[in-house]
XYZ file of C-alpha atoms in Angstrom:
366
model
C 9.345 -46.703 -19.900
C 10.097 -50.412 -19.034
C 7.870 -53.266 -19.941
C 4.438 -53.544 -18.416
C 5.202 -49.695 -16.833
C 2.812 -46.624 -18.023
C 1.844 -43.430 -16.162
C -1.910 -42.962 -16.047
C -4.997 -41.016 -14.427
C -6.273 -42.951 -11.448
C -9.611 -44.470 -11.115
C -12.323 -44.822 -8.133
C -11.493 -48.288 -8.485
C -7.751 -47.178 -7.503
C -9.416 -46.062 -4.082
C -7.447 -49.004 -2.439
C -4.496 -49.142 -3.746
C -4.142 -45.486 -3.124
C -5.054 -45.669 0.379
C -2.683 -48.420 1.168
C 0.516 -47.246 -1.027
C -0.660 -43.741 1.284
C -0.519 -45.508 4.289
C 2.709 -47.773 3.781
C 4.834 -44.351 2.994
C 3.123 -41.995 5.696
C 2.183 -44.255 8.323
C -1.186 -42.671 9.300
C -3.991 -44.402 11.367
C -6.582 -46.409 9.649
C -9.537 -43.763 10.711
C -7.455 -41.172 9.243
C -6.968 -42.598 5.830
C -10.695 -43.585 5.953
C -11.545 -40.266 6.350
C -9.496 -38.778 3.675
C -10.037 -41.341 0.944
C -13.787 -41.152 1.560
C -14.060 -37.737 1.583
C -10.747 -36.260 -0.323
C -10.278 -38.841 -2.967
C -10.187 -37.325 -6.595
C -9.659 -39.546 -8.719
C -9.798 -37.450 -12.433
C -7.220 -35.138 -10.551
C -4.488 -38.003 -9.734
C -2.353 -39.956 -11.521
C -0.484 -43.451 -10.663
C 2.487 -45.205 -12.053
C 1.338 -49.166 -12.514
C 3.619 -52.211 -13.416
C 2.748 -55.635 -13.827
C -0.626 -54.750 -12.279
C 0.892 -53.295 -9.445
C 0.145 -49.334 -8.428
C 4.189 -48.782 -7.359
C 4.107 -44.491 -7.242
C 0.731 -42.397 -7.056
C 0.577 -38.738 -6.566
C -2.864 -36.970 -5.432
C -4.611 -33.807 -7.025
C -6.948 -31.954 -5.181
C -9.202 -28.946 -6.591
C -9.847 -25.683 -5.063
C -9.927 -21.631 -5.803
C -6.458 -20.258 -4.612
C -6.608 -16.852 -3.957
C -3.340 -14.989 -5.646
C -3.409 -10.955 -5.141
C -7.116 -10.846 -4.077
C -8.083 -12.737 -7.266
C -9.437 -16.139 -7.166
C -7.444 -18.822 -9.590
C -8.772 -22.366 -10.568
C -6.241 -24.294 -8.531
C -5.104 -27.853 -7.339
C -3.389 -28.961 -4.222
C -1.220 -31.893 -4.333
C -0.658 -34.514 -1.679
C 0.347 -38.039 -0.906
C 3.211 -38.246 -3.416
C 4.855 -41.515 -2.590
C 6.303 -44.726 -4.127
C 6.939 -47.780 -3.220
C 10.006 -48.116 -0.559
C 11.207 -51.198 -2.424
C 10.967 -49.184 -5.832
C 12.697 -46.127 -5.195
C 15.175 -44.096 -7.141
C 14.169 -45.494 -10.484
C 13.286 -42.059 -11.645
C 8.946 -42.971 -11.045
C 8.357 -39.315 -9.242
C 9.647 -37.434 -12.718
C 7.042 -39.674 -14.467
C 4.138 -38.987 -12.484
C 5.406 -35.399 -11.626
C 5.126 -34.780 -15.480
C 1.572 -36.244 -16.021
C -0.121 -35.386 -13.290
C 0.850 -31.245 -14.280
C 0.063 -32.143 -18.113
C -3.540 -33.776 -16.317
C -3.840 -30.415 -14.581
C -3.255 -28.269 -17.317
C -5.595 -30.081 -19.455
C -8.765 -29.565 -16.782
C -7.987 -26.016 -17.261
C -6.359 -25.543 -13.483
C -3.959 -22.469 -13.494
C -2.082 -23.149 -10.306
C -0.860 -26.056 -7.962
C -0.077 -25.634 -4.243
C 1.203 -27.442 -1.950
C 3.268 -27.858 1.184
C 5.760 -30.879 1.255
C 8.318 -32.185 3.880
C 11.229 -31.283 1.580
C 10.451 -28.629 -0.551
C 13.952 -29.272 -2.656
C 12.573 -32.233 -4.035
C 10.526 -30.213 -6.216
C 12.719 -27.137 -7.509
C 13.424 -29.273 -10.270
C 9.898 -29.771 -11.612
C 9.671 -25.752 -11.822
C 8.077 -25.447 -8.176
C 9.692 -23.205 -5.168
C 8.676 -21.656 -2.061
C 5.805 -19.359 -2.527
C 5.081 -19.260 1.100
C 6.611 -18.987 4.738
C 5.462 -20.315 8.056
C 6.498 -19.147 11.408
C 6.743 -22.284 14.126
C 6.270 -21.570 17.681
C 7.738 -24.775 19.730
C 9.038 -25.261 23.058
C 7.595 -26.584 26.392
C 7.150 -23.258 28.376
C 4.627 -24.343 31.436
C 1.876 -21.846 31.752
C -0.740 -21.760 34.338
C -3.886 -21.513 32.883
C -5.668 -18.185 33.772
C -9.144 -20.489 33.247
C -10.449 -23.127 32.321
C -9.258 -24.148 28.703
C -12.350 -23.605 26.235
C -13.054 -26.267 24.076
C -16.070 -25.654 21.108
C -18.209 -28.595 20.169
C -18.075 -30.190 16.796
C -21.542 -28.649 16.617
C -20.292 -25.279 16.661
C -17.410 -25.316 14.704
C -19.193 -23.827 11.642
C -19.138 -20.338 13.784
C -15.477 -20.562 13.491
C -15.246 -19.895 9.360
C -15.168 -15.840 9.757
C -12.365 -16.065 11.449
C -10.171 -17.940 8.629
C -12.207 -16.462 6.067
C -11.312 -13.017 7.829
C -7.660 -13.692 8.892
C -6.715 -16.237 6.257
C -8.395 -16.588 3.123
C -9.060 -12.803 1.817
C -5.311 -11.583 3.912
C -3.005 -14.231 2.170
C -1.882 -14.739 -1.397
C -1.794 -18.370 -1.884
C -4.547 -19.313 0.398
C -6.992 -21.422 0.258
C -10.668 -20.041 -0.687
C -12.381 -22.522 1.716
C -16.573 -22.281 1.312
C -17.868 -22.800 4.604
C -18.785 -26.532 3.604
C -14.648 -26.757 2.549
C -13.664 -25.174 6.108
C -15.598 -27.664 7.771
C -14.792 -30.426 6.386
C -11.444 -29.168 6.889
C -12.062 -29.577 10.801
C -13.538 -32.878 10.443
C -10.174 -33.807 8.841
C -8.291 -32.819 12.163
C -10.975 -34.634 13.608
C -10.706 -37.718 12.126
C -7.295 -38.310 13.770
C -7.735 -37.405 17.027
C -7.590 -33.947 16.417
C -9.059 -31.413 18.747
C -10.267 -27.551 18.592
C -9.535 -25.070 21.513
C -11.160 -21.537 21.403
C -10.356 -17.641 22.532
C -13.108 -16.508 24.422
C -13.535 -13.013 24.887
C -16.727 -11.371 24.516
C -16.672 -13.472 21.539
C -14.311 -16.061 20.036
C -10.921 -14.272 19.099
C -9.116 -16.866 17.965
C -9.206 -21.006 17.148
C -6.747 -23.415 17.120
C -6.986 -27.462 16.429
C -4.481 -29.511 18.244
C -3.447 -33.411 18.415
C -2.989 -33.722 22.089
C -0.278 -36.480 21.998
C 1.328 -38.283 25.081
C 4.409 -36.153 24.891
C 3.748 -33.235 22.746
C 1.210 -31.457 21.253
C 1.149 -30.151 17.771
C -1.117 -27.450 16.523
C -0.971 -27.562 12.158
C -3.895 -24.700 12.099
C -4.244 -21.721 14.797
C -5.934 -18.587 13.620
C -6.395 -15.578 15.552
C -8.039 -11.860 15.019
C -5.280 -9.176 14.879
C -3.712 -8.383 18.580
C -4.948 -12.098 19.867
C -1.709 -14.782 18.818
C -0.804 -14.114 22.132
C -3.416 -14.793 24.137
C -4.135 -18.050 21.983
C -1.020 -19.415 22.438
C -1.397 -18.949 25.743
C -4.575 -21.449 25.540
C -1.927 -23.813 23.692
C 0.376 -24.104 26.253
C -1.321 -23.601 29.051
C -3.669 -27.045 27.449
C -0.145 -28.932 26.743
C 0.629 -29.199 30.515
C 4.432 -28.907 29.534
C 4.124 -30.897 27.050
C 6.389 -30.128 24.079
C 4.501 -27.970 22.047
C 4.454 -27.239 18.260
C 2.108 -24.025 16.311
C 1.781 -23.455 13.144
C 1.022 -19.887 12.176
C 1.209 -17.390 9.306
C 4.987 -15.509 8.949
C 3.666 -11.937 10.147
C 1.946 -12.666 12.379
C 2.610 -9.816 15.821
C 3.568 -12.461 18.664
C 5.794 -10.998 21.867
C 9.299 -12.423 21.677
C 8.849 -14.942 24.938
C 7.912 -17.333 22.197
C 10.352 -19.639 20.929
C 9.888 -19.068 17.081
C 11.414 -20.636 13.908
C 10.773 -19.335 10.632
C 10.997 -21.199 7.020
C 9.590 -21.802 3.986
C 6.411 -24.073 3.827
C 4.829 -23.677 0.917
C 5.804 -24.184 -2.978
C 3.876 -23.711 -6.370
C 4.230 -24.267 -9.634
C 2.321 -23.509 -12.487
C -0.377 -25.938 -15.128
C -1.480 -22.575 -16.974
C 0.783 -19.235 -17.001
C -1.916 -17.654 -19.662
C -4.530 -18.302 -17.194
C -2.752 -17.315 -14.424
C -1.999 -13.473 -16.245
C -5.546 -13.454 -17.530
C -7.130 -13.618 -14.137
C -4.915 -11.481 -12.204
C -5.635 -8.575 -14.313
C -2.315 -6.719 -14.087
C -1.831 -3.811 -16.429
C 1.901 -3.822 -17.748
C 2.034 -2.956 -21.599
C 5.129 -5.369 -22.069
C 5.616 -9.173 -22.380
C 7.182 -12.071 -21.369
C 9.374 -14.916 -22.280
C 7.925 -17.805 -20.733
C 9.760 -21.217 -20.506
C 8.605 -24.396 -18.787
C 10.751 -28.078 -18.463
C 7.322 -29.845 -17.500
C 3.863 -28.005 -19.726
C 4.483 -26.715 -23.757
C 2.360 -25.234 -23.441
C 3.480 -22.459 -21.207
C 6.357 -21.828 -23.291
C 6.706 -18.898 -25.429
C 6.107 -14.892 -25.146
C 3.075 -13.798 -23.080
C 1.505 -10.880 -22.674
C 0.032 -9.647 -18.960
C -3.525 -10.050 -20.995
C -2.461 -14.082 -20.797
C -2.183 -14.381 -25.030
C 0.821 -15.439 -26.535
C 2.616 -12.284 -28.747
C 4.710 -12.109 -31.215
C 6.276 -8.643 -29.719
C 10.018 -8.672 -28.604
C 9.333 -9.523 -24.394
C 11.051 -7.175 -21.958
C 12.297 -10.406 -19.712
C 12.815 -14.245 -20.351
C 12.097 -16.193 -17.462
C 11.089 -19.453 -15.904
C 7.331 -19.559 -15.712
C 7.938 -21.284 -11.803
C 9.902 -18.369 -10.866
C 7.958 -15.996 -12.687
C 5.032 -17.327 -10.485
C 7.007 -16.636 -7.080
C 6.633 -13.033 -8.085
C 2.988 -12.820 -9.427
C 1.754 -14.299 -5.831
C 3.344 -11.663 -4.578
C 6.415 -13.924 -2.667
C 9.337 -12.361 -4.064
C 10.230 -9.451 -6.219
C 11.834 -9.105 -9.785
C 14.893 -8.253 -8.234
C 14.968 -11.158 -5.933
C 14.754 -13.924 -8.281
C 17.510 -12.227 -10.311
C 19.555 -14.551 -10.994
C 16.770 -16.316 -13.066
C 15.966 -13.365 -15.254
C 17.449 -12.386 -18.355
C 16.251 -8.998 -18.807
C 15.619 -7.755 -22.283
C 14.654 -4.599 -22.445
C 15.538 -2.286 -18.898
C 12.228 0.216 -18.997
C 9.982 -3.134 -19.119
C 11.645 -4.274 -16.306
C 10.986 -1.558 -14.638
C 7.578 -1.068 -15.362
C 6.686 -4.566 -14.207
C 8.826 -4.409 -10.723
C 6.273 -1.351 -10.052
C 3.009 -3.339 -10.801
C 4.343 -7.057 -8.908
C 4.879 -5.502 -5.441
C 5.185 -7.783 -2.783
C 2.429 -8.724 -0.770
C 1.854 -11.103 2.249
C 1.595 -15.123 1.505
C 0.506 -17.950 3.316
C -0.650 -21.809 2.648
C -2.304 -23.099 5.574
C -3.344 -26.631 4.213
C -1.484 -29.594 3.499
C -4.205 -31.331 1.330
């Protein structure tokens, strides 16, 4: 590293610098940033690249419980990875990349999420697409029926059964918001101008939280009960006017085919602890694996499904961020093929029958 250039964990007294390397890159309003940096700043789960006294690249850690396969994983979402403009291509992400998962794997996290603008950027750090997102966009005018509903910032706590219900115990990969994380969740939308429409029926049916801008509007969370993604983004465009509209929603979910809709990975992962990770999902499979990992040590070597590292001959050899694609349940054995050396055929086998496939979905971005 050159002179006066190390790679540390941040500090509260980084707060600052943070928000205003954040806000150079991204460009978001001042109440935004104020909101997230007094409320989603973690400072022991971030690291920071400083020269000369300067922060130049800083990448953000924030924990949670990811749910993978109906189990619930010590986890860490990452956001706000960003350097400099002026400093650039001088190989700073790798650095920080490379701590901040070493950082991770040393607070005994299992897991990172998270959902960046080019998901490329990462494949060579060990994390890929875990998760796809279907986009509904277009500027269809629809009469409203009614009057749009609106809910109260008051009442927005009645809305957490309905991700809880339709998000957080359906998806691998999700998010296990507490009802104090799912508001302050809404206060985060709310903090930028954000809004939150509702599906009345003979109760609410479905919510979604929309920036109502002067040409478009954007919608990054809508969630619906089963049979009700119509209806609700009915509310959406029927509240945009004609405006250009843009919904974010989970990839399966059953929407009539009037809707303009885009489909694409959204979400990556990669993993801090793969013996933590095959501990806590408690998958019976009587053969091992060859774990190895560019980024953590100490994820490299043979594992067994109990999480312990073996000294047995392992039925496949494998990258521990493919590897992961299939234990959330994102892609099977046979789909990441081309990245498994397989060993021994009947342990193969035996582990394609107990990683099905299963549905996956990351609905936050920090």
């Amino acid at each position: 590293m050159g002179d006066n250039e190390f790679v540390r964990a941040a500090t509260k007294a980084d707060a600052k610098d943070f928000y205003r390397l954040w806000q150079l890159c991204f460009g978001d309003t001042d109440a935004f940033c104020d909101w997230l940096f007094h409320n989603r700043f973690y400072p022991e789960y971030s690291v920071c690249l400083e020269k000369e006294g300067e922060i130049l690249s800083a990448m953000q850690g924030v924990p949670y419980t990811i749910r993978v396969r109906g189990k619930d994983l010590a986890g860490a979402m990452l956001c706000g990875v960003s350097t400099h403009p002026d400093h650039r291509k001088k190989g700073y992400m790798h650095k920080i990349f490379t701590h901040e998962m070493n950082l991770l794997n040393q607070k005994g996290l299992s897991l990172v999420v998270h959902t960046p603008a080019t998901l490329e950027s990462y494949f060579a750090y060990g994390h890929y697409p875990v998760a796809d997102a279907v986009y509904i966009q277009g500027n269809k005018p629809i009469e409203p029926e009614g009057k749009v509903s609106f809910l109260e910032k008051t009442q927005w706590l009645k809305l957490y059964p309905l991700y809880e219900n339709n998000i957080g115990v359906r998806y691998s990969g999700a998010v296990k918001r507490t009802a104090e994380e799912f508001l302050r969740k809404c206060n985060d939308y709310a903090s930028d101008g954000g809004v939150c429409i509702v599906l009345r029926n003979e109760e609410i049916d479905g919510y979604a939280f929309l920036y109502s801008l002067e040409n478009e509007v954007v919608c990054p969370e809508a969630v619906a009960n089963d049979g009700c993604y119509n209806a609700l983004l009915q509310e959406i465009f029927s509240f945009a006017k004609g405006r250009q509209v843009s919904v974010k929603l989970p990839p399966d979910v059953d929407v009539s085919f009037e809707w303009d809709k885009h489909v694409c990975p959204k979400g990556v992962a990669g993993v801090s602890n793969i013996g933590d990770i095959l501990k806590k999902l408690e998958i019976s499979c009587p053969f091992a694996v060859d774990i190895f990992d560019p980024i953590i040590v100490e994820n490299n070597g043979v594992f067994t499904f109990e999480g312990t590292k073996s000294g047995i001959d392992p039925a496949i050899k494998v990258e521990a961020g493919q590897f992961l694609r299939v234990l959330m349940g994102y892609a099977s054995l046979d789909e990441i093929g081309p990245f498994v050396t397989i060993l021994n055929q009947d342990g193969y086998d035996s582990m394609k029958q107990v990683l099905p496939k299963c549905k996956c979905y990351i609905i936050d971005e920090y």
